Amino acid sequence: MLGTGSEPRGVVEEWLSEFKTLPETHISTYAGSLHLKKCLVPALYRVIQDSSSELLEPVCHQLFELYRSSEDRLRRFTLQFLPELVWVYLRITASRDRQSNGCIEALLLGIYNLEIVDKDGNSKLLSFTIPSLSKPSMYHEPSSLGSMGLTEGALSHHDLIRVVYSGLHPQRETFTAQNRFEVLCFLMLCYNSAVVYMPLSSYQAVCRMSSRLCVCGFPRQQQKLWREPCNRVVLEPEFMVQMLTAVYHAIYNGEWEMGKEALEDILYRAQLELYSQPLLLGNAMMSSLPDSAPDETLGRKVLQVEVTPTVSRISRSAITAASIRRHRWKREGKRTKQPLPPPFFSQLTHLICCWMQYL
């Protein structure tokens, strides 16, 4: 195992050489020991950030080889660098210096082309199933729906409604202005599907990427501590929604300050561009945040939802026209003109988005 005092270049060079000589039978053991190399990940970040580094091309090739392996831990090791790779790629693309972007572009396209097909080479179709309203959940009770023709028998026929959210993507050999964000959105979708496995350094990278992509070339950049020269980067709303998904996870898993700053910067850019999707999701996230950093001991229990208690069924014979009139008059007598607070709608929207995403 490499010592903590090793030079960054030596760390990367040793990592490049050791995998080439690794027998097939030792890949699983090697994958389990990668997290022990404490100085390897920071050294790889330095190489990726330096587009003039002579180690960049072999590092990108090595990361692709790890991603091609059948070992999930090696694939996740490569995936943790995706936010930094996307940031460097878009920054260089905006500067129109395409010559120093070739190996990163090839790596991103390689990961994309691997992910759009299954192990048999067939196109993937990513989908989720809408649950039946006839079954109770934390969001509703079937009895609260009433008897407006929506009987359990009728609803049960819709148990297997499948909604496709990504699929049948064509293979890409190069980036163009037309397909760039189609590829990058899908790559961020892959990253978000494995975000729970990412280390803290990757959460920092995705927050850093989100902030810089959203403010580069705008007046808000002057308020930042970093002063890297960067042209304005064109962004699409679907890509910003994927950024918000990753940032939200980072906020609740150790990166409160960086995550909040990234969220504010994404909202800043979405307001300038008048993008409705990131505005809706970003405002819902902002409204649902607590006043201070959540207690890390709570972990993923920070988001709590109260379950509606089961309502006992009322027989139809007990409901009469007179009882309906009394109930209506009672409600009208107690009605006030105070509207529901805006955070209610934003929190409800956010809960629905999270529910649909993780089904």
Tab-separated table of C-alpha atoms in Angstrom:
chain	number	residue	atom	x	y	z
A	1	MET	CA	0.000	0.000	0.000
A	2	LEU	CA	1.231	3.487	-0.854
A	3	GLY	CA	2.378	5.664	1.977
A	4	THR	CA	0.813	9.020	2.704
A	5	GLY	CA	4.105	10.754	2.027
A	6	SER	CA	4.380	9.623	-1.598
A	7	GLU	CA	4.587	12.315	-4.271
A	8	PRO	CA	1.349	12.763	-6.257
A	9	ARG	CA	3.026	11.871	-9.551
A	10	GLY	CA	4.607	8.765	-8.061
A	11	VAL	CA	1.267	7.706	-6.580
A	12	VAL	CA	-0.451	7.952	-9.975
A	13	GLU	CA	2.361	6.216	-11.840
A	14	GLU	CA	2.370	3.318	-9.382
A	15	TRP	CA	-1.402	3.015	-9.693
A	16	LEU	CA	-1.118	2.937	-13.484
A	17	SER	CA	1.477	0.190	-13.445
A	18	GLU	CA	0.011	-2.075	-10.762
A	19	PHE	CA	-3.325	-2.619	-12.508
A	20	LYS	CA	-1.651	-3.635	-15.781
A	21	THR	CA	0.132	-6.515	-14.078
A	22	LEU	CA	-2.839	-7.564	-11.956
A	23	PRO	CA	-4.034	-11.166	-12.522
A	24	GLU	CA	-7.735	-11.676	-13.230
A	25	THR	CA	-8.166	-13.632	-10.025
A	26	HIS	CA	-6.947	-10.704	-7.905
A	27	ILE	CA	-9.287	-8.028	-9.303
A	28	SER	CA	-11.870	-8.436	-6.534
A	29	THR	CA	-9.217	-8.104	-3.818
A	30	TYR	CA	-7.724	-5.107	-5.599
A	31	ALA	CA	-11.140	-3.424	-5.798
A	32	GLY	CA	-11.617	-3.856	-2.064
A	33	SER	CA	-8.235	-2.289	-1.275
A	34	LEU	CA	-8.537	0.844	-3.421
A	35	HIS	CA	-10.173	2.838	-0.618
A	36	LEU	CA	-7.047	2.250	1.500
A	37	LYS	CA	-4.938	4.338	-0.888
A	38	LYS	CA	-5.717	7.631	0.816
A	39	CYS	CA	-3.467	9.780	-1.367
A	40	LEU	CA	-4.518	8.259	-4.700
A	41	VAL	CA	-7.857	10.037	-5.157
A	42	PRO	CA	-6.494	13.579	-4.478
A	43	ALA	CA	-3.606	12.847	-6.852
A	44	LEU	CA	-6.012	11.760	-9.598
A	45	TYR	CA	-8.073	14.925	-9.104
A	46	ARG	CA	-4.926	16.995	-9.643
A	47	VAL	CA	-4.194	15.182	-12.887
A	48	ILE	CA	-7.761	15.603	-14.183
A	49	GLN	CA	-7.741	19.322	-13.345
A	50	ASP	CA	-4.461	19.892	-15.228
A	51	SER	CA	-5.341	19.530	-18.903
A	52	SER	CA	-1.666	19.894	-19.843
A	53	SER	CA	-0.536	16.960	-17.687
A	54	GLU	CA	1.154	14.154	-19.595
A	55	LEU	CA	-0.483	11.716	-17.185
A	56	LEU	CA	-4.012	12.764	-18.165
A	57	GLU	CA	-4.318	10.446	-21.153
A	58	PRO	CA	-3.094	7.264	-19.385
A	59	VAL	CA	-5.273	8.115	-16.357
A	60	CYS	CA	-8.374	8.458	-18.545
A	61	HIS	CA	-7.538	5.180	-20.269
A	62	GLN	CA	-7.074	3.460	-16.915
A	63	LEU	CA	-10.350	4.828	-15.551
A	64	PHE	CA	-12.126	3.484	-18.616
A	65	GLU	CA	-10.542	0.053	-18.133
A	66	LEU	CA	-11.782	0.025	-14.536
A	67	TYR	CA	-15.251	0.954	-15.701
A	68	ARG	CA	-15.261	-1.854	-18.260
A	69	SER	CA	-14.609	-4.452	-15.568
A	70	SER	CA	-17.352	-6.580	-14.107
A	71	GLU	CA	-16.481	-5.447	-10.574
A	72	ASP	CA	-18.994	-2.864	-9.306
A	73	ARG	CA	-16.507	-1.322	-6.884
A	74	LEU	CA	-14.111	-0.531	-9.740
A	75	ARG	CA	-16.916	1.010	-11.756
A	76	ARG	CA	-17.870	3.204	-8.813
A	77	PHE	CA	-14.246	4.218	-8.372
A	78	THR	CA	-14.295	5.678	-11.868
A	79	LEU	CA	-17.775	7.136	-11.438
A	80	GLN	CA	-16.712	9.240	-8.449
A	81	PHE	CA	-14.629	11.420	-10.781
A	82	LEU	CA	-17.504	12.058	-13.203
A	83	PRO	CA	-18.438	15.541	-11.847
A	84	GLU	CA	-14.844	16.744	-12.145
A	85	LEU	CA	-14.502	15.235	-15.628
A	86	VAL	CA	-17.720	16.954	-16.756
A	87	TRP	CA	-16.577	20.303	-15.337
A	88	VAL	CA	-13.171	20.129	-17.032
A	89	TYR	CA	-14.724	18.994	-20.314
A	90	LEU	CA	-17.307	21.828	-20.392
A	91	ARG	CA	-14.760	24.428	-19.269
A	92	ILE	CA	-12.355	23.476	-22.048
A	93	THR	CA	-15.185	23.239	-24.583
A	94	ALA	CA	-16.298	26.763	-23.686
A	95	SER	CA	-12.734	27.981	-24.253
A	96	ARG	CA	-12.766	26.277	-27.679
A	97	ASP	CA	-9.467	24.561	-26.915
A	98	ARG	CA	-10.578	21.181	-28.192
A	99	GLN	CA	-7.058	19.760	-28.587
A	100	SER	CA	-6.536	19.325	-24.830
A	101	ASN	CA	-9.979	17.783	-24.404
A	102	GLY	CA	-9.658	14.602	-26.445
A	103	CYS	CA	-8.947	11.990	-23.761
A	104	ILE	CA	-11.628	13.297	-21.378
A	105	GLU	CA	-14.146	13.382	-24.221
A	106	ALA	CA	-13.238	9.798	-25.144
A	107	LEU	CA	-13.652	8.657	-21.531
A	108	LEU	CA	-17.080	10.284	-21.169
A	109	LEU	CA	-18.278	8.835	-24.472
A	110	GLY	CA	-16.885	5.427	-23.533
A	111	ILE	CA	-18.791	5.372	-20.227
A	112	TYR	CA	-21.954	6.532	-22.010
A	113	ASN	CA	-21.719	3.833	-24.702
A	114	LEU	CA	-21.179	1.173	-22.047
A	115	GLU	CA	-24.151	2.317	-19.987
A	116	ILE	CA	-26.762	2.528	-22.748
A	117	VAL	CA	-26.629	-1.232	-23.391
A	118	ASP	CA	-27.031	-4.260	-21.154
A	119	LYS	CA	-24.544	-7.119	-20.820
A	120	ASP	CA	-25.937	-8.729	-23.990
A	121	GLY	CA	-25.463	-5.569	-26.036
A	122	ASN	CA	-29.154	-4.660	-26.200
A	123	SER	CA	-30.318	-1.092	-25.621
A	124	LYS	CA	-31.381	-0.398	-22.048
A	125	LEU	CA	-34.820	0.924	-21.210
A	126	LEU	CA	-34.865	2.579	-17.789
A	127	SER	CA	-38.331	2.731	-16.280
A	128	PHE	CA	-40.280	2.616	-13.044
A	129	THR	CA	-43.699	1.260	-12.115
A	130	ILE	CA	-46.444	3.543	-10.820
A	131	PRO	CA	-47.895	1.941	-7.678
A	132	SER	CA	-51.607	1.306	-7.449
A	133	LEU	CA	-53.707	3.806	-5.510
A	134	SER	CA	-55.713	0.873	-4.193
A	135	LYS	CA	-52.774	0.000	-1.905
A	136	PRO	CA	-51.960	2.254	1.086
A	137	SER	CA	-48.712	4.206	1.224
A	138	MET	CA	-47.142	6.902	3.382
A	139	TYR	CA	-48.841	9.455	1.137
A	140	HIS	CA	-52.437	8.226	1.130
A	141	GLU	CA	-55.068	5.809	2.357
A	142	PRO	CA	-57.313	4.138	-0.233
A	143	SER	CA	-60.400	4.957	1.849
A	144	SER	CA	-59.675	8.676	1.567
A	145	LEU	CA	-60.230	8.562	-2.195
A	146	GLY	CA	-63.976	8.155	-1.807
A	147	SER	CA	-66.236	6.111	-4.047
A	148	MET	CA	-66.127	8.191	-7.227
A	149	GLY	CA	-66.117	5.126	-9.407
A	150	LEU	CA	-62.516	4.365	-8.350
A	151	THR	CA	-63.102	1.041	-6.706
A	152	GLU	CA	-60.241	-1.196	-5.649
A	153	GLY	CA	-61.217	-3.588	-8.391
A	154	ALA	CA	-60.902	-0.889	-11.023
A	155	LEU	CA	-57.650	0.467	-9.621
A	156	SER	CA	-56.065	-2.969	-9.393
A	157	HIS	CA	-55.998	-3.137	-13.199
A	158	HIS	CA	-53.435	-0.325	-13.164
A	159	ASP	CA	-50.914	-2.023	-10.881
A	160	LEU	CA	-48.320	-2.428	-13.614
A	161	ILE	CA	-48.251	0.926	-15.378
A	162	ARG	CA	-44.659	1.347	-16.481
A	163	VAL	CA	-43.262	4.795	-17.169
A	164	VAL	CA	-40.067	5.074	-19.176
A	165	TYR	CA	-37.731	7.865	-18.049
A	166	SER	CA	-34.672	7.019	-20.122
A	167	GLY	CA	-33.906	4.516	-22.777
A	168	LEU	CA	-33.037	3.583	-26.357
A	169	HIS	CA	-30.177	6.038	-26.522
A	170	PRO	CA	-28.115	5.888	-29.732
A	171	GLN	CA	-24.406	5.229	-29.586
A	172	ARG	CA	-22.210	8.287	-29.946
A	173	GLU	CA	-18.748	8.432	-31.488
A	174	THR	CA	-18.170	12.108	-30.865
A	175	PHE	CA	-19.678	15.088	-29.077
A	176	THR	CA	-21.613	17.671	-31.057
A	177	ALA	CA	-23.528	20.752	-29.977
A	178	GLN	CA	-26.758	18.809	-30.566
A	179	ASN	CA	-25.955	15.669	-28.532
A	180	ARG	CA	-23.650	17.066	-25.844
A	181	PHE	CA	-26.200	17.448	-23.075
A	182	GLU	CA	-28.107	14.348	-24.061
A	183	VAL	CA	-24.939	12.396	-23.233
A	184	LEU	CA	-24.057	14.427	-20.137
A	185	CYS	CA	-27.597	14.201	-18.719
A	186	PHE	CA	-27.493	10.434	-19.044
A	187	LEU	CA	-24.056	10.279	-17.405
A	188	MET	CA	-25.293	12.369	-14.468
A	189	LEU	CA	-28.303	10.061	-14.229
A	190	CYS	CA	-25.880	7.131	-13.892
A	191	TYR	CA	-23.929	9.063	-11.251
A	192	ASN	CA	-27.070	9.841	-9.265
A	193	SER	CA	-28.149	6.205	-9.359
A	194	ALA	CA	-24.956	5.358	-7.450
A	195	VAL	CA	-24.586	8.587	-5.450
A	196	VAL	CA	-25.076	6.807	-2.107
A	197	TYR	CA	-21.811	4.928	-2.720
A	198	MET	CA	-19.742	7.999	-3.526
A	199	PRO	CA	-17.092	9.306	-1.088
A	200	LEU	CA	-17.152	12.779	0.431
A	201	SER	CA	-14.585	14.049	-2.089
A	202	SER	CA	-17.038	13.270	-4.900
A	203	TYR	CA	-19.819	15.226	-3.148
A	204	GLN	CA	-17.432	18.164	-2.921
A	205	ALA	CA	-16.641	17.802	-6.621
A	206	VAL	CA	-20.297	17.764	-7.685
A	207	CYS	CA	-21.019	20.881	-5.598
A	208	ARG	CA	-17.954	22.610	-7.032
A	209	MET	CA	-18.941	21.625	-10.579
A	210	SER	CA	-22.518	22.862	-10.123
A	211	SER	CA	-21.482	26.236	-8.691
A	212	ARG	CA	-18.855	26.953	-11.313
A	213	LEU	CA	-20.915	25.887	-14.307
A	214	CYS	CA	-23.786	28.108	-13.180
A	215	VAL	CA	-21.900	31.330	-12.414
A	216	CYS	CA	-18.981	31.347	-14.854
A	217	GLY	CA	-19.271	34.389	-17.094
A	218	PHE	CA	-21.923	36.037	-14.900
A	219	PRO	CA	-21.538	38.864	-12.344
A	220	ARG	CA	-21.958	36.414	-9.461
A	221	GLN	CA	-18.571	34.908	-10.303
A	222	GLN	CA	-16.920	38.034	-8.930
A	223	GLN	CA	-18.278	37.157	-5.467
A	224	LYS	CA	-16.462	33.828	-5.423
A	225	LEU	CA	-13.069	33.158	-3.888
A	226	TRP	CA	-11.845	31.364	-7.000
A	227	ARG	CA	-10.863	33.485	-9.984
A	228	GLU	CA	-10.194	30.895	-12.668
A	229	PRO	CA	-10.701	32.347	-16.155
A	230	CYS	CA	-13.679	30.605	-17.737
A	231	ASN	CA	-16.110	31.537	-20.466
A	232	ARG	CA	-19.845	31.260	-19.961
A	233	VAL	CA	-20.992	27.645	-20.269
A	234	VAL	CA	-24.300	26.887	-21.986
A	235	LEU	CA	-26.526	24.671	-19.810
A	236	GLU	CA	-29.787	22.847	-20.445
A	237	PRO	CA	-32.587	22.525	-17.855
A	238	GLU	CA	-32.558	18.706	-17.801
A	239	PHE	CA	-28.857	18.743	-16.918
A	240	MET	CA	-29.487	21.278	-14.146
A	241	VAL	CA	-32.166	19.005	-12.683
A	242	GLN	CA	-29.599	16.189	-12.507
A	243	MET	CA	-27.173	18.583	-10.781
A	244	LEU	CA	-29.851	19.443	-8.229
A	245	THR	CA	-30.417	15.765	-7.485
A	246	ALA	CA	-26.736	15.205	-6.718
A	247	VAL	CA	-26.411	18.437	-4.722
A	248	TYR	CA	-29.434	17.593	-2.598
A	249	HIS	CA	-27.861	14.308	-1.560
A	250	ALA	CA	-24.581	16.089	-0.784
A	251	ILE	CA	-26.363	18.633	1.428
A	252	TYR	CA	-27.711	15.910	3.719
A	253	ASN	CA	-24.563	13.793	3.697
A	254	GLY	CA	-21.742	15.942	4.978
A	255	GLU	CA	-21.535	18.933	2.589
A	256	TRP	CA	-24.032	21.359	4.093
A	257	GLU	CA	-22.188	24.597	3.270
A	258	MET	CA	-20.935	23.663	-0.204
A	259	GLY	CA	-24.267	22.057	-1.048
A	260	LYS	CA	-26.296	25.123	-0.041
A	261	GLU	CA	-23.980	27.384	-2.037
A	262	ALA	CA	-24.343	25.120	-5.086
A	263	LEU	CA	-28.127	25.102	-4.686
A	264	GLU	CA	-28.223	28.905	-4.544
A	265	ASP	CA	-25.991	29.157	-7.619
A	266	ILE	CA	-28.171	26.739	-9.602
A	267	LEU	CA	-31.260	28.766	-8.682
A	268	TYR	CA	-29.421	31.949	-9.687
A	269	ARG	CA	-28.699	30.529	-13.147
A	270	ALA	CA	-32.179	29.025	-13.516
A	271	GLN	CA	-33.737	32.425	-12.778
A	272	LEU	CA	-31.537	34.100	-15.376
A	273	GLU	CA	-32.398	31.479	-17.981
A	274	LEU	CA	-36.082	31.232	-16.930
A	275	TYR	CA	-35.829	27.434	-16.784
A	276	SER	CA	-39.014	26.205	-15.117
A	277	GLN	CA	-37.891	22.655	-14.223
A	278	PRO	CA	-34.808	23.532	-12.138
A	279	LEU	CA	-36.666	26.520	-10.677
A	280	LEU	CA	-39.509	24.327	-9.444
A	281	LEU	CA	-37.266	21.634	-7.993
A	282	GLY	CA	-34.652	24.051	-6.641
A	283	ASN	CA	-37.210	26.230	-4.831
A	284	ALA	CA	-38.833	23.126	-3.360
A	285	MET	CA	-35.439	21.987	-2.078
A	286	MET	CA	-34.656	25.419	-0.643
A	287	SER	CA	-37.986	25.589	1.181
A	288	SER	CA	-37.535	22.141	2.689
A	289	LEU	CA	-34.075	22.832	4.136
A	290	PRO	CA	-33.793	23.194	7.918
A	291	ASP	CA	-32.448	26.409	9.414
A	292	SER	CA	-29.109	24.835	10.267
A	293	ALA	CA	-27.020	21.830	9.290
A	294	PRO	CA	-28.788	18.568	10.150
A	295	ASP	CA	-27.396	16.402	12.907
A	296	GLU	CA	-25.062	13.940	11.192
A	297	THR	CA	-26.045	11.267	13.701
A	298	LEU	CA	-29.489	11.239	12.095
A	299	GLY	CA	-27.999	10.192	8.789
A	300	ARG	CA	-30.681	9.611	6.220
A	301	LYS	CA	-33.464	9.931	8.787
A	302	VAL	CA	-33.490	13.688	8.292
A	303	LEU	CA	-36.441	13.559	5.910
A	304	GLN	CA	-39.402	12.441	7.954
A	305	VAL	CA	-42.938	11.978	6.690
A	306	GLU	CA	-45.947	11.428	8.902
A	307	VAL	CA	-48.085	8.481	7.890
A	308	THR	CA	-51.796	9.192	7.698
A	309	PRO	CA	-53.642	7.017	10.214
A	310	THR	CA	-56.065	4.501	8.806
A	311	VAL	CA	-59.588	5.916	8.555
A	312	SER	CA	-62.366	3.573	9.498
A	313	ARG	CA	-64.914	3.011	6.773
A	314	ILE	CA	-68.356	4.610	7.113
A	315	SER	CA	-71.374	2.678	5.935
A	316	ARG	CA	-73.368	4.272	3.125
A	317	SER	CA	-76.534	4.110	5.165
A	318	ALA	CA	-75.023	6.545	7.667
A	319	ILE	CA	-74.582	9.258	4.999
A	320	THR	CA	-77.791	11.205	4.413
A	321	ALA	CA	-78.624	14.437	2.637
A	322	ALA	CA	-79.155	16.150	5.987
A	323	SER	CA	-75.766	15.069	7.313
A	324	ILE	CA	-74.097	16.359	4.148
A	325	ARG	CA	-75.788	19.759	4.537
A	326	ARG	CA	-74.781	19.978	8.212
A	327	HIS	CA	-71.199	19.073	7.336
A	328	ARG	CA	-71.095	21.697	4.580
A	329	TRP	CA	-72.524	24.446	6.785
A	330	LYS	CA	-70.087	23.573	9.542
A	331	ARG	CA	-67.151	23.918	7.144
A	332	GLU	CA	-68.420	27.197	5.700
A	333	GLY	CA	-68.915	28.662	9.183
A	334	LYS	CA	-65.317	27.931	10.166
A	335	ARG	CA	-63.707	28.856	6.867
A	336	THR	CA	-61.017	31.540	7.033
A	337	LYS	CA	-59.371	33.589	4.321
A	338	GLN	CA	-55.847	32.624	5.299
A	339	PRO	CA	-54.140	30.756	2.426
A	340	LEU	CA	-51.822	27.825	2.916
A	341	PRO	CA	-48.212	28.960	3.322
A	342	PRO	CA	-46.101	28.756	0.140
A	343	PRO	CA	-43.607	26.263	1.687
A	344	PHE	CA	-46.432	23.731	1.837
A	345	PHE	CA	-46.666	23.593	-1.944
A	346	SER	CA	-42.897	23.517	-2.466
A	347	GLN	CA	-42.396	20.790	0.116
A	348	LEU	CA	-45.221	18.768	-1.378
A	349	THR	CA	-43.670	19.120	-4.836
A	350	HIS	CA	-40.295	18.055	-3.508
A	351	LEU	CA	-41.693	14.992	-1.750
A	352	ILE	CA	-43.468	13.919	-4.917
A	353	CYS	CA	-40.271	14.375	-6.967
A	354	CYS	CA	-38.242	12.320	-4.494
A	355	TRP	CA	-40.927	9.646	-4.339
A	356	MET	CA	-41.108	9.289	-8.122
A	357	GLN	CA	-37.314	9.271	-8.442
A	358	TYR	CA	-36.626	6.454	-6.006
A	359	LEU	CA	-39.521	4.154	-6.921
